[in-house]
Amino acid sequence: MDGAHRALIGASDQELVDGTEAFVRDALDAGEHVVIACTDQTTELLQKALADRPQVAWAEWGEVYGHGPAAAVTAVRRLGERYRTPGHPVVRVVLEPLAGPDRDTWREWQRYDAVLDHQLDEAELLGEEPLLVLCLCDTRRVAPELVQAARDTHPSLQVDGAAVVNPGHVDAAAYLTSLPVPAEPLEETEPLVRADSVRDLRGLRRDLAARAADARLPGGTESALEDFLLAVDEMTTNALRHGRPPVDLRLWVDDRRLVCTVTDRGAGLQDPFIGYGPAHGDDLSLGGMGLWLARQLCDHVDITVADEGVRVRLTTVLR
């Protein structure tokens, strides 16, 4: 469907309001459902402009983005499912992805838009019910690197109230694989835990928990540590089940970050879109959700594939 994933890139309130209003009014005039999930600042502007359109549904920004950009991919799809009805299968969603000032998080936001682009395209090819997404990008609030990412990851742009083909769009898979994985300074130091040729998961779990607990982490980080160790367990299990031995693990801890690498000698995880949804859909009882869980539980999941095997690096920032 033309314009299924489009960006509205604006530098003023008027640009953002006019473009969004045209998108919404087109939808409502066609009998389609509309739901908007933007930041408070933008929501206030749009609610004034659309005060005469009570049909519009409003969702909290945190409902989509509160658990990070990786989880947002699934949240967007579920938002569409919630508002879709048998007589009105087309849902239009207005979103405002907005990263914080921490540059370390930006690559996850770059990945998010490319993955969403791919998933919307796949849904259309599979004949699923239409979901049209308009992503707002306020250049006054978004870093230039992320404005460029918006230009790269949307096949359409909202210009003068209509969708136009984006000549700068980059294929989602090519875009993801082109993003560099930055160096992690902790990896230049001695790891807290070094485990080669892992076989005994039960013993490893106990050792990781004990060593991390002894590392004198900042107060209030117990929940983050539990989530991180669960992600480590999932990725180590995945490497043992689906990779090729030996499986090696390294764990680093300081007062700001938890970092773990899990390496095996297999050739898996080469699909750049892997782990952005459970492998078997919403039925989690079927398994296949290790990498998906890791993406929900950690701030960063970086996968590097080379001739010698696959390396997964998990990072949690302690707040």
XYZ file of N, CA, C and O in Angstrom, residues 133-306:
696
model
N 1.440 3.928 8.878
C 2.149 4.603 9.964
C 2.752 5.910 9.458
O 3.434 5.935 8.436
N 2.480 6.978 10.187
C 3.119 8.265 9.940
C 4.003 8.574 11.140
O 3.521 8.688 12.273
N 5.311 8.705 10.903
C 6.269 9.002 11.972
C 6.652 10.477 11.916
O 7.121 10.962 10.877
N 6.448 11.178 13.009
C 6.780 12.597 13.073
C 8.229 12.775 13.518
O 8.686 12.124 14.452
N 8.912 13.678 12.847
C 10.312 13.976 13.178
C 10.456 15.490 13.250
O 10.459 16.172 12.220
N 10.544 15.999 14.460
C 10.683 17.435 14.695
C 12.179 17.749 14.735
O 12.870 17.403 15.700
N 12.669 18.407 13.695
C 14.113 18.626 13.591
C 14.640 19.565 14.671
O 15.859 19.663 14.861
N 13.751 20.233 15.391
C 14.193 21.081 16.506
C 14.509 20.251 17.743
O 15.226 20.716 18.638
N 13.971 19.035 17.804
C 14.122 18.198 18.992
C 14.910 16.921 18.726
O 15.258 16.210 19.675
N 15.147 16.616 17.474
C 15.796 15.360 17.097
C 17.203 15.652 16.591
O 17.405 16.565 15.779
N 18.175 14.876 17.064
C 19.570 15.064 16.649
C 19.720 14.860 15.140
O 18.997 14.047 14.548
N 20.634 15.587 14.501
C 20.805 15.464 13.044
C 21.023 14.033 12.577
O 20.521 13.638 11.516
N 21.758 13.227 13.356
C 21.997 11.838 12.963
C 20.684 11.053 12.884
O 20.505 10.188 12.012
N 19.763 11.371 13.779
C 18.487 10.652 13.797
C 17.503 11.214 12.775
O 16.634 10.494 12.286
N 17.644 12.492 12.440
C 16.868 13.041 11.322
C 17.276 12.330 10.038
O 16.429 11.938 9.220
N 18.575 12.137 9.867
C 19.046 11.418 8.677
C 18.551 9.977 8.682
O 18.184 9.435 7.636
N 18.510 9.365 9.858
C 17.991 8.001 9.941
C 16.533 7.956 9.509
O 16.100 7.019 8.823
N 15.747 8.963 9.882
C 14.345 9.018 9.453
C 14.258 9.122 7.940
O 13.400 8.495 7.305
N 15.136 9.909 7.353
C 15.131 10.030 5.886
C 15.528 8.712 5.223
O 15.029 8.373 4.144
N 16.402 7.963 5.862
C 16.895 6.712 5.271
C 15.890 5.572 5.386
O 15.881 4.675 4.538
N 15.079 5.566 6.437
C 14.318 4.357 6.777
C 12.831 4.424 6.427
O 12.099 3.483 6.744
N 12.386 5.495 5.787
C 10.973 5.602 5.402
C 10.845 5.646 3.884
O 11.411 6.532 3.242
N 10.110 4.707 3.294
C 9.966 4.701 1.832
C 9.134 5.860 1.295
O 9.216 6.174 0.103
N 8.355 6.515 2.171
C 7.528 7.648 1.743
C 7.709 8.815 2.704
O 8.046 8.633 3.878
N 7.477 10.009 2.178
C 7.495 11.227 2.984
C 6.139 11.913 2.882
O 5.490 11.862 1.828
N 5.718 12.549 3.945
C 4.497 13.343 3.939
C 4.885 14.771 3.551
O 5.546 15.475 4.313
N 4.485 15.174 2.356
C 4.847 16.491 1.833
C 3.583 17.168 1.318
O 2.844 16.589 0.509
N 3.333 18.382 1.786
C 2.147 19.138 1.360
C 0.866 18.310 1.512
O -0.019 18.319 0.651
N 0.798 17.560 2.599
C -0.411 16.831 2.913
C -0.605 15.523 2.192
O -1.680 14.916 2.301
N 0.406 15.036 1.489
C 0.255 13.783 0.745
C 1.551 12.987 0.786
O 2.633 13.522 1.048
N 1.428 11.678 0.525
C 2.600 10.803 0.494
C 3.312 10.931 -0.840
O 2.681 10.900 -1.907
N 4.618 11.100 -0.786
C 5.440 11.103 -1.992
C 6.573 10.096 -1.801
O 6.985 9.830 -0.676
N 7.043 9.542 -2.901
C 8.139 8.574 -2.826
C 9.391 9.255 -2.295
O 9.744 10.362 -2.706
N 10.041 8.597 -1.346
C 11.285 9.115 -0.770
C 12.466 8.613 -1.585
O 12.812 7.424 -1.513
N 13.131 9.477 -2.356
C 14.253 9.014 -3.187
C 15.466 8.586 -2.382
O 16.335 7.876 -2.887
N 15.523 8.985 -1.099
C 16.672 8.631 -0.276
C 16.482 7.382 0.557
O 17.353 7.033 1.365
N 15.355 6.680 0.352
C 15.079 5.495 1.162
C 16.115 4.405 0.907
O 16.489 4.126 -0.238
N 16.567 3.774 1.987
C 17.544 2.689 1.919
C 16.846 1.391 2.287
O 16.071 1.348 3.249
N 17.097 0.335 1.529
C 16.544 -0.973 1.856
C 16.821 -1.293 3.327
O 17.938 -1.095 3.819
N 15.787 -1.789 4.028
C 15.897 -1.974 5.478
C 17.028 -2.916 5.869
O 17.781 -2.653 6.812
N 17.159 -4.042 5.169
C 18.229 -4.998 5.498
C 19.600 -4.376 5.258
O 20.524 -4.523 6.079
N 19.746 -3.681 4.143
C 21.026 -3.034 3.841
C 21.341 -1.959 4.874
O 22.497 -1.786 5.280
N 20.312 -1.252 5.298
C 20.521 -0.195 6.292
C 21.006 -0.789 7.613
O 21.974 -0.304 8.214
N 20.334 -1.842 8.081
C 20.719 -2.451 9.350
C 22.142 -2.984 9.323
O 22.909 -2.803 10.274
N 22.495 -3.669 8.254
C 23.835 -4.254 8.186
C 24.916 -3.200 7.998
O 26.096 -3.474 8.260
N 24.519 -2.001 7.576
C 25.518 -0.942 7.384
C 25.832 -0.203 8.682
O 26.841 0.511 8.757
N 24.983 -0.355 9.686
C 25.220 0.358 10.943
C 26.414 -0.247 11.671
O 26.425 -1.447 11.947
N 27.403 0.544 12.021
C 28.570 -0.013 12.725
C 28.239 -0.375 14.163
O 27.382 0.242 14.795
N 28.901 -1.407 14.665
C 28.802 -1.758 16.079
C 29.952 -1.070 16.803
O 31.118 -1.368 16.543
N 29.660 -0.128 17.684
C 30.734 0.638 18.320
C 31.537 -0.209 19.293
O 31.063 -1.215 19.821
N 32.761 0.205 19.509
C 33.617 -0.480 20.473
C 33.073 -0.266 21.886
O 32.447 0.761 22.182
N 33.281 -1.223 22.744
C 32.894 -1.132 24.150
C 34.172 -1.063 24.991
O 34.926 -2.028 25.056
N 34.452 0.082 25.633
C 35.697 0.230 26.393
C 35.905 -0.834 27.459
O 37.052 -1.226 27.732
N 34.833 -1.333 28.067
C 35.007 -2.350 29.102
C 35.669 -3.610 28.564
O 36.343 -4.333 29.309
N 35.492 -3.870 27.294
C 36.080 -5.083 26.718
C 37.602 -5.017 26.654
O 38.256 -6.039 26.427
N 38.143 -3.833 26.873
C 39.603 -3.694 26.918
C 40.147 -3.978 28.311
O 41.360 -3.919 28.532
N 39.281 -4.288 29.248
C 39.702 -4.559 30.625
C 39.501 -6.047 30.941
O 38.876 -6.781 30.181
N 40.006 -6.455 32.078
C 39.858 -7.849 32.495
C 38.409 -8.129 32.858
O 37.802 -7.410 33.652
N 37.802 -9.179 32.307
C 36.407 -9.467 32.634
C 36.237 -9.966 34.063
O 37.139 -10.595 34.622
N 35.075 -9.704 34.605
C 34.748 -10.220 35.937
C 34.566 -11.730 35.882
O 34.950 -12.453 36.802
N 33.988 -12.210 34.789
C 33.795 -13.644 34.590
C 34.306 -14.002 33.203
O 33.984 -13.340 32.221
N 35.106 -15.039 33.148
C 35.609 -15.569 31.874
C 35.296 -17.069 31.864
O 35.810 -17.820 32.689
N 34.418 -17.470 30.946
C 34.026 -18.885 30.867
C 34.218 -19.370 29.436
O 33.587 -18.864 28.514
N 35.112 -20.337 29.261
C 35.375 -20.908 27.943
C 34.722 -22.283 27.831
O 34.623 -23.028 28.815
N 34.301 -22.608 26.606
C 33.690 -23.918 26.326
C 32.593 -24.247 27.352
O 32.609 -25.267 28.031
N 31.628 -23.352 27.433
C 30.544 -23.492 28.412
C 29.733 -24.753 28.124
O 29.340 -25.025 26.987
N 29.487 -25.531 29.184
C 28.613 -26.703 29.075
C 27.613 -26.755 30.229
O 26.466 -27.109 30.044
N 28.084 -26.414 31.439
C 27.260 -26.528 32.644
C 26.530 -25.211 32.877
O 27.040 -24.305 33.525
N 25.318 -25.088 32.343
C 24.569 -23.848 32.484
C 24.178 -23.571 33.926
O 24.196 -22.434 34.376
N 23.839 -24.619 34.666
C 23.409 -24.399 36.044
C 24.556 -23.802 36.860
O 24.365 -22.830 37.605
N 25.737 -24.366 36.721
C 26.886 -23.830 37.442
C 27.238 -22.425 36.985
O 27.599 -21.568 37.803
N 27.114 -22.165 35.683
C 27.410 -20.839 35.155
C 26.435 -19.814 35.723
O 26.833 -18.708 36.102
N 25.161 -20.167 35.783
C 24.159 -19.238 36.325
C 24.499 -18.839 37.754
O 24.435 -17.671 38.129
N 24.852 -19.831 38.565
C 25.188 -19.532 39.961
C 26.411 -18.635 40.043
O 26.447 -17.687 40.830
N 27.416 -18.917 39.220
C 28.653 -18.142 39.251
C 28.409 -16.704 38.812
O 28.893 -15.756 39.445
N 27.640 -16.526 37.736
C 27.351 -15.179 37.247
C 26.608 -14.373 38.305
O 26.941 -13.205 38.573
N 25.592 -14.973 38.911
C 24.806 -14.261 39.913
C 25.662 -13.885 41.122
O 25.585 -12.761 41.634
N 26.499 -14.821 41.563
C 27.330 -14.564 42.741
C 28.383 -13.496 42.458
O 28.592 -12.575 43.257
N 29.048 -13.608 41.327
C 30.103 -12.642 41.012
C 29.529 -11.245 40.795
O 30.114 -10.244 41.208
N 28.368 -11.169 40.104
C 27.756 -9.865 39.875
C 27.278 -9.253 41.185
O 27.403 -8.045 41.418
N 26.735 -10.084 42.077
C 26.256 -9.585 43.365
C 27.407 -9.048 44.209
O 27.224 -8.114 45.000
N 28.596 -9.622 44.049
C 29.767 -9.188 44.809
C 30.423 -7.942 44.221
O 31.395 -7.422 44.783
N 29.929 -7.466 43.080
C 30.599 -6.375 42.378
C 30.230 -4.998 42.920
O 30.673 -3.985 42.381
N 29.401 -4.945 43.961
C 29.032 -3.688 44.604
C 28.413 -2.713 43.601
O 28.894 -1.592 43.405
N 27.346 -3.162 42.997
C 26.638 -2.320 42.046
C 25.890 -1.217 42.783
O 25.591 -1.337 43.969
N 25.566 -0.123 42.085
C 24.822 0.960 42.732
C 23.489 0.469 43.286
O 22.877 -0.460 42.739
N 23.028 1.094 44.364
C 21.753 0.722 44.949
C 20.601 0.922 43.977
O 20.631 1.804 43.120
N 19.591 0.077 44.087
C 18.424 0.200 43.226
C 18.563 -0.435 41.867
O 17.694 -0.252 41.003
N 19.652 -1.182 41.662
C 19.870 -1.794 40.349
C 19.604 -3.300 40.357
O 19.933 -3.990 39.401
N 19.011 -3.804 41.438
C 18.807 -5.241 41.552
C 17.929 -5.776 40.418
O 18.202 -6.829 39.840
N 16.858 -5.044 40.094
C 15.958 -5.489 39.031
C 16.665 -5.502 37.684
O 16.495 -6.431 36.886
N 17.469 -4.479 37.425
C 18.220 -4.419 36.162
C 19.194 -5.588 36.066
O 19.370 -6.177 34.992
N 19.826 -5.938 37.178
C 20.760 -7.061 37.186
C 20.018 -8.373 36.901
O 20.491 -9.206 36.124
N 18.850 -8.563 37.527
C 18.079 -9.783 37.294
C 17.689 -9.907 35.821
O 17.804 -10.981 35.219
N 17.218 -8.803 35.230
C 16.838 -8.824 33.815
C 18.048 -9.127 32.937
O 17.959 -9.914 31.978
N 19.167 -8.517 33.267
C 20.379 -8.717 32.475
C 20.828 -10.173 32.529
O 21.151 -10.776 31.487
N 20.842 -10.759 33.724
C 21.286 -12.146 33.849
C 20.322 -13.103 33.159
O 20.743 -14.136 32.628
N 19.028 -12.757 33.127
C 18.077 -13.572 32.382
C 18.389 -13.520 30.890
O 18.363 -14.548 30.209
N 18.715 -12.325 30.389
C 19.079 -12.199 28.980
C 20.350 -12.979 28.664
O 20.452 -13.648 27.627
N 21.326 -12.909 29.565
C 22.567 -13.675 29.375
C 22.261 -15.171 29.319
O 22.785 -15.907 28.467
N 21.404 -15.619 30.220
C 21.028 -17.033 30.250
C 20.346 -17.440 28.943
O 20.642 -18.510 28.379
N 19.453 -16.607 28.455
C 18.742 -16.914 27.210
C 19.714 -17.018 26.036
O 19.617 -17.929 25.205
N 20.666 -16.098 25.951
C 21.577 -16.108 24.805
C 22.611 -17.216 24.911
O 23.038 -17.773 23.899
N 23.010 -17.566 26.135
C 23.923 -18.698 26.296
C 23.218 -20.003 25.940
O 23.782 -20.867 25.245
N 21.982 -20.145 26.391
C 21.187 -21.323 26.038
C 21.007 -21.418 24.533
O 21.132 -22.498 23.940
N 20.722 -20.296 23.902
C 20.531 -20.267 22.453
C 21.801 -20.712 21.722
O 21.744 -21.476 20.745
N 22.951 -20.220 22.196
C 24.219 -20.593 21.555
C 24.497 -22.078 21.703
O 24.989 -22.739 20.770
N 24.190 -22.642 22.874
C 24.430 -24.068 23.101
C 23.493 -24.934 22.262
O 23.886 -26.003 21.782
N 22.250 -24.492 22.088
C 21.268 -25.290 21.358
C 21.409 -25.168 19.841
O 21.233 -26.139 19.108
N 21.705 -23.968 19.390
C 21.630 -23.716 17.955
C 22.961 -23.335 17.317
O 23.067 -23.301 16.090
N 23.947 -23.021 18.136
C 25.247 -22.643 17.590
C 26.170 -23.842 17.472
O 25.757 -24.998 17.536
N 27.430 -23.539 17.293
C 28.438 -24.592 17.193
C 29.486 -24.353 18.280
O 29.956 -23.221 18.444
N 29.844 -25.378 19.057
C 30.826 -25.186 20.125
C 32.205 -24.884 19.542
O 32.461 -25.181 18.375
N 33.059 -24.293 20.387
C 32.831 -23.941 21.785
C 32.036 -22.647 21.949
O 32.108 -21.770 21.097
N 31.305 -22.576 23.065
C 30.582 -21.362 23.434
C 31.364 -20.686 24.558
O 31.614 -21.290 25.598
N 31.766 -19.454 24.319
C 32.565 -18.708 25.301
C 31.778 -17.502 25.803
O 31.014 -16.880 25.052
N 31.995 -17.157 27.067
C 31.280 -16.044 27.689
C 32.256 -15.147 28.436
O 33.191 -15.622 29.076
N 32.012 -13.833 28.336
C 32.777 -12.852 29.103
C 31.782 -11.867 29.718
O 30.839 -11.428 29.056
N 32.001 -11.511 30.998
C 31.117 -10.585 31.695
C 31.947 -9.470 32.326
O 32.935 -9.734 33.011
N 31.522 -8.227 32.067
C 32.168 -7.058 32.664
C 31.122 -6.267 33.448
O 29.955 -6.172 33.044
N 31.545 -5.686 34.555
C 30.668 -4.880 35.395
C 31.443 -3.671 35.891
O 32.588 -3.794 36.341
N 30.827 -2.481 35.781
C 31.352 -1.334 36.517
C 30.164 -0.579 37.087
O 29.039 -1.093 37.094
N 30.378 0.621 37.591
C 29.279 1.314 38.257
C 28.286 1.923 37.277
O 27.293 2.522 37.698
N 28.530 1.767 35.982
C 27.626 2.348 34.980
C 27.008 1.320 34.040
O 25.924 1.560 33.506
N 27.689 0.191 33.833
C 27.231 -0.710 32.796
C 27.437 -2.175 33.167
O 28.351 -2.516 33.921
N 26.568 -3.004 32.619
C 26.747 -4.452 32.622
C 26.933 -4.857 31.172
O 26.122 -4.498 30.308
N 27.975 -5.585 30.889
C 28.277 -5.992 29.512
C 28.623 -7.473 29.502
O 29.400 -7.937 30.345
N 28.042 -8.208 28.557
C 28.363 -9.625 28.416
C 28.445 -9.978 26.939
O 27.619 -9.515 26.136
N 29.437 -10.771 26.581
C 29.519 -11.300 25.229
C 29.389 -12.813 25.275
O 29.953 -13.467 26.153
N 28.613 -13.345 24.333
C 28.461 -14.790 24.173
C 28.852 -15.109 22.731
O 28.284 -14.562 21.789
N 29.832 -15.992 22.579
C 30.381 -16.296 21.254
C 30.291 -17.791 20.983
O 30.582 -18.605 21.860
N 29.830 -18.133 19.783
C 29.919 -19.531 19.350
C 30.509 -19.565 17.952
O 30.732 -18.521 17.331
N 30.759 -20.750 17.435
C 31.457 -20.871 16.147
C 30.512 -21.237 15.003
O 30.939 -21.709 13.960
N 29.220 -21.006 15.211
C 28.242 -21.325 14.180
C 28.066 -20.193 13.192
O 28.796 -19.192 13.193
N 27.053 -20.327 12.342
C 26.794 -19.336 11.300
C 25.378 -18.780 11.401
O 24.844 -18.248 10.436
N 24.760 -18.902 12.586
C 23.386 -18.438 12.746
C 23.295 -16.942 12.963
O 24.292 -16.214 12.922
N 22.061 -16.458 13.200
C 21.769 -15.060 13.524
C 22.197 -14.087 12.431
O 22.522 -12.934 12.705
N 22.216 -14.552 11.174
C 22.631 -13.658 10.101
C 21.477 -12.823 9.546
O 21.713 -11.876 8.797
N 20.240 -13.165 9.918
C 19.096 -12.367 9.505
C 19.090 -11.076 10.324
O 18.973 -11.116 11.552
N 19.208 -9.896 9.702
C 19.286 -8.654 10.484
C 18.012 -8.332 11.245
O 18.027 -7.493 12.146
N 16.902 -9.006 10.916
C 15.631 -8.716 11.579
C 15.306 -9.712 12.690
O 14.261 -9.613 13.326
N 16.198 -10.642 12.941
C 15.927 -11.690 13.913
C 15.817 -11.098 15.320
O 16.543 -10.171 15.693
N 14.865 -11.617 16.083
C 14.736 -11.214 17.471
C 13.892 -9.978 17.718
O 13.812 -9.508 18.847
N 13.250 -9.444 16.679
C 12.369 -8.297 16.890
C 10.917 -8.718 17.043
O 10.006 -7.907 16.957
N 10.712 -9.983 17.294
C 9.410 -10.555 17.606
C 9.655 -12.014 17.920
O 10.665 -12.597 17.486
N 8.787 -12.638 18.719
C 8.956 -14.065 18.995
C 8.973 -14.857 17.691
O 8.230 -14.548 16.748
N 9.807 -15.869 17.619
C 9.980 -16.617 16.371
C 8.694 -17.264 15.892
O 8.501 -17.468 14.691
N 7.784 -17.596 16.827
C 6.536 -18.270 16.455
C 5.321 -17.394 16.719
O 4.245 -17.885 17.034
N 5.500 -16.072 16.606
C 4.371 -15.183 16.787
C 4.021 -14.995 18.250
O 4.853 -15.136 19.146
N 2.754 -14.676 18.492
C 2.331 -14.323 19.845
C 2.170 -15.517 20.776
O 1.978 -15.346 21.976
N 2.209 -16.735 20.248
C 2.106 -17.918 21.094
C 3.476 -18.235 21.690
O 4.274 -18.969 21.099
N 3.755 -17.663 22.862
C 5.078 -17.808 23.473
C 5.345 -19.218 23.968
O 6.491 -19.573 24.247
N 4.292 -20.041 24.083
C 4.486 -21.418 24.536
C 5.280 -22.242 23.533
O 5.813 -23.297 23.870
N 5.367 -21.752 22.292
C 6.099 -22.482 21.259
C 7.603 -22.232 21.312
O 8.357 -22.813 20.549
N 8.018 -21.337 22.206
C 9.448 -21.057 22.336
C 9.938 -20.111 21.250
O 9.174 -19.378 20.631
N 11.263 -20.125 21.030
C 11.843 -19.288 19.991
C 11.846 -17.814 20.340
O 11.737 -16.967 19.454
N 11.973 -17.504 21.632
C 11.884 -16.094 22.008
C 13.109 -15.610 22.779
O 13.072 -14.535 23.386
N 14.205 -16.369 22.738
C 15.394 -15.995 23.504
C 15.950 -14.640 23.120
O 16.163 -13.773 23.972
N 16.200 -14.432 21.819
C 16.765 -13.163 21.378
C 15.746 -12.040 21.528
O 16.097 -10.910 21.858
N 14.473 -12.364 21.294
C 13.424 -11.361 21.474
C 13.395 -10.888 22.924
O 13.319 -9.679 23.194
N 13.476 -11.827 23.880
C 13.508 -11.448 25.290
C 14.741 -10.605 25.608
O 14.656 -9.619 26.347
N 15.872 -11.002 25.065
C 17.099 -10.251 25.327
C 16.961 -8.808 24.850
O 17.421 -7.873 25.527
N 16.319 -8.615 23.719
C 16.139 -7.250 23.212
C 15.214 -6.439 24.124
O 15.353 -5.215 24.230
N 14.256 -7.109 24.770
C 13.367 -6.398 25.689
C 14.067 -6.072 27.001
O 13.781 -5.047 27.631
N 14.986 -6.931 27.416
C 15.566 -6.833 28.754
C 16.822 -5.977 28.824
O 17.196 -5.519 29.909
N 17.494 -5.778 27.691
C 18.758 -5.044 27.676
C 18.616 -3.739 26.902
O 17.749 -3.595 26.051
N 19.523 -2.808 27.182
C 19.509 -1.555 26.431
C 20.055 -1.737 25.022
O 19.604 -1.071 24.096
N 21.035 -2.612 24.875
C 21.633 -2.850 23.558
C 21.858 -4.340 23.358
O 22.318 -5.031 24.275
N 21.541 -4.816 22.175
C 21.922 -6.161 21.748
C 22.613 -6.002 20.404
O 21.986 -5.624 19.410
N 23.909 -6.263 20.382
C 24.711 -6.110 19.160
C 25.193 -7.475 18.710
O 25.818 -8.214 19.485
N 24.911 -7.807 17.461
C 25.288 -9.105 16.905
C 26.329 -8.888 15.820
O 26.119 -8.107 14.893
N 27.437 -9.574 15.953
C 28.505 -9.498 14.963
C 28.730 -10.883 14.380
O 28.970 -11.837 15.131
N 28.620 -10.984 13.072
C 28.829 -12.257 12.383
C 30.116 -12.163 11.576
O 30.304 -11.243 10.785
N 31.009 -13.109 11.795
C 32.282 -13.138 11.071
C 32.597 -14.581 10.701
O 31.871 -15.514 11.063
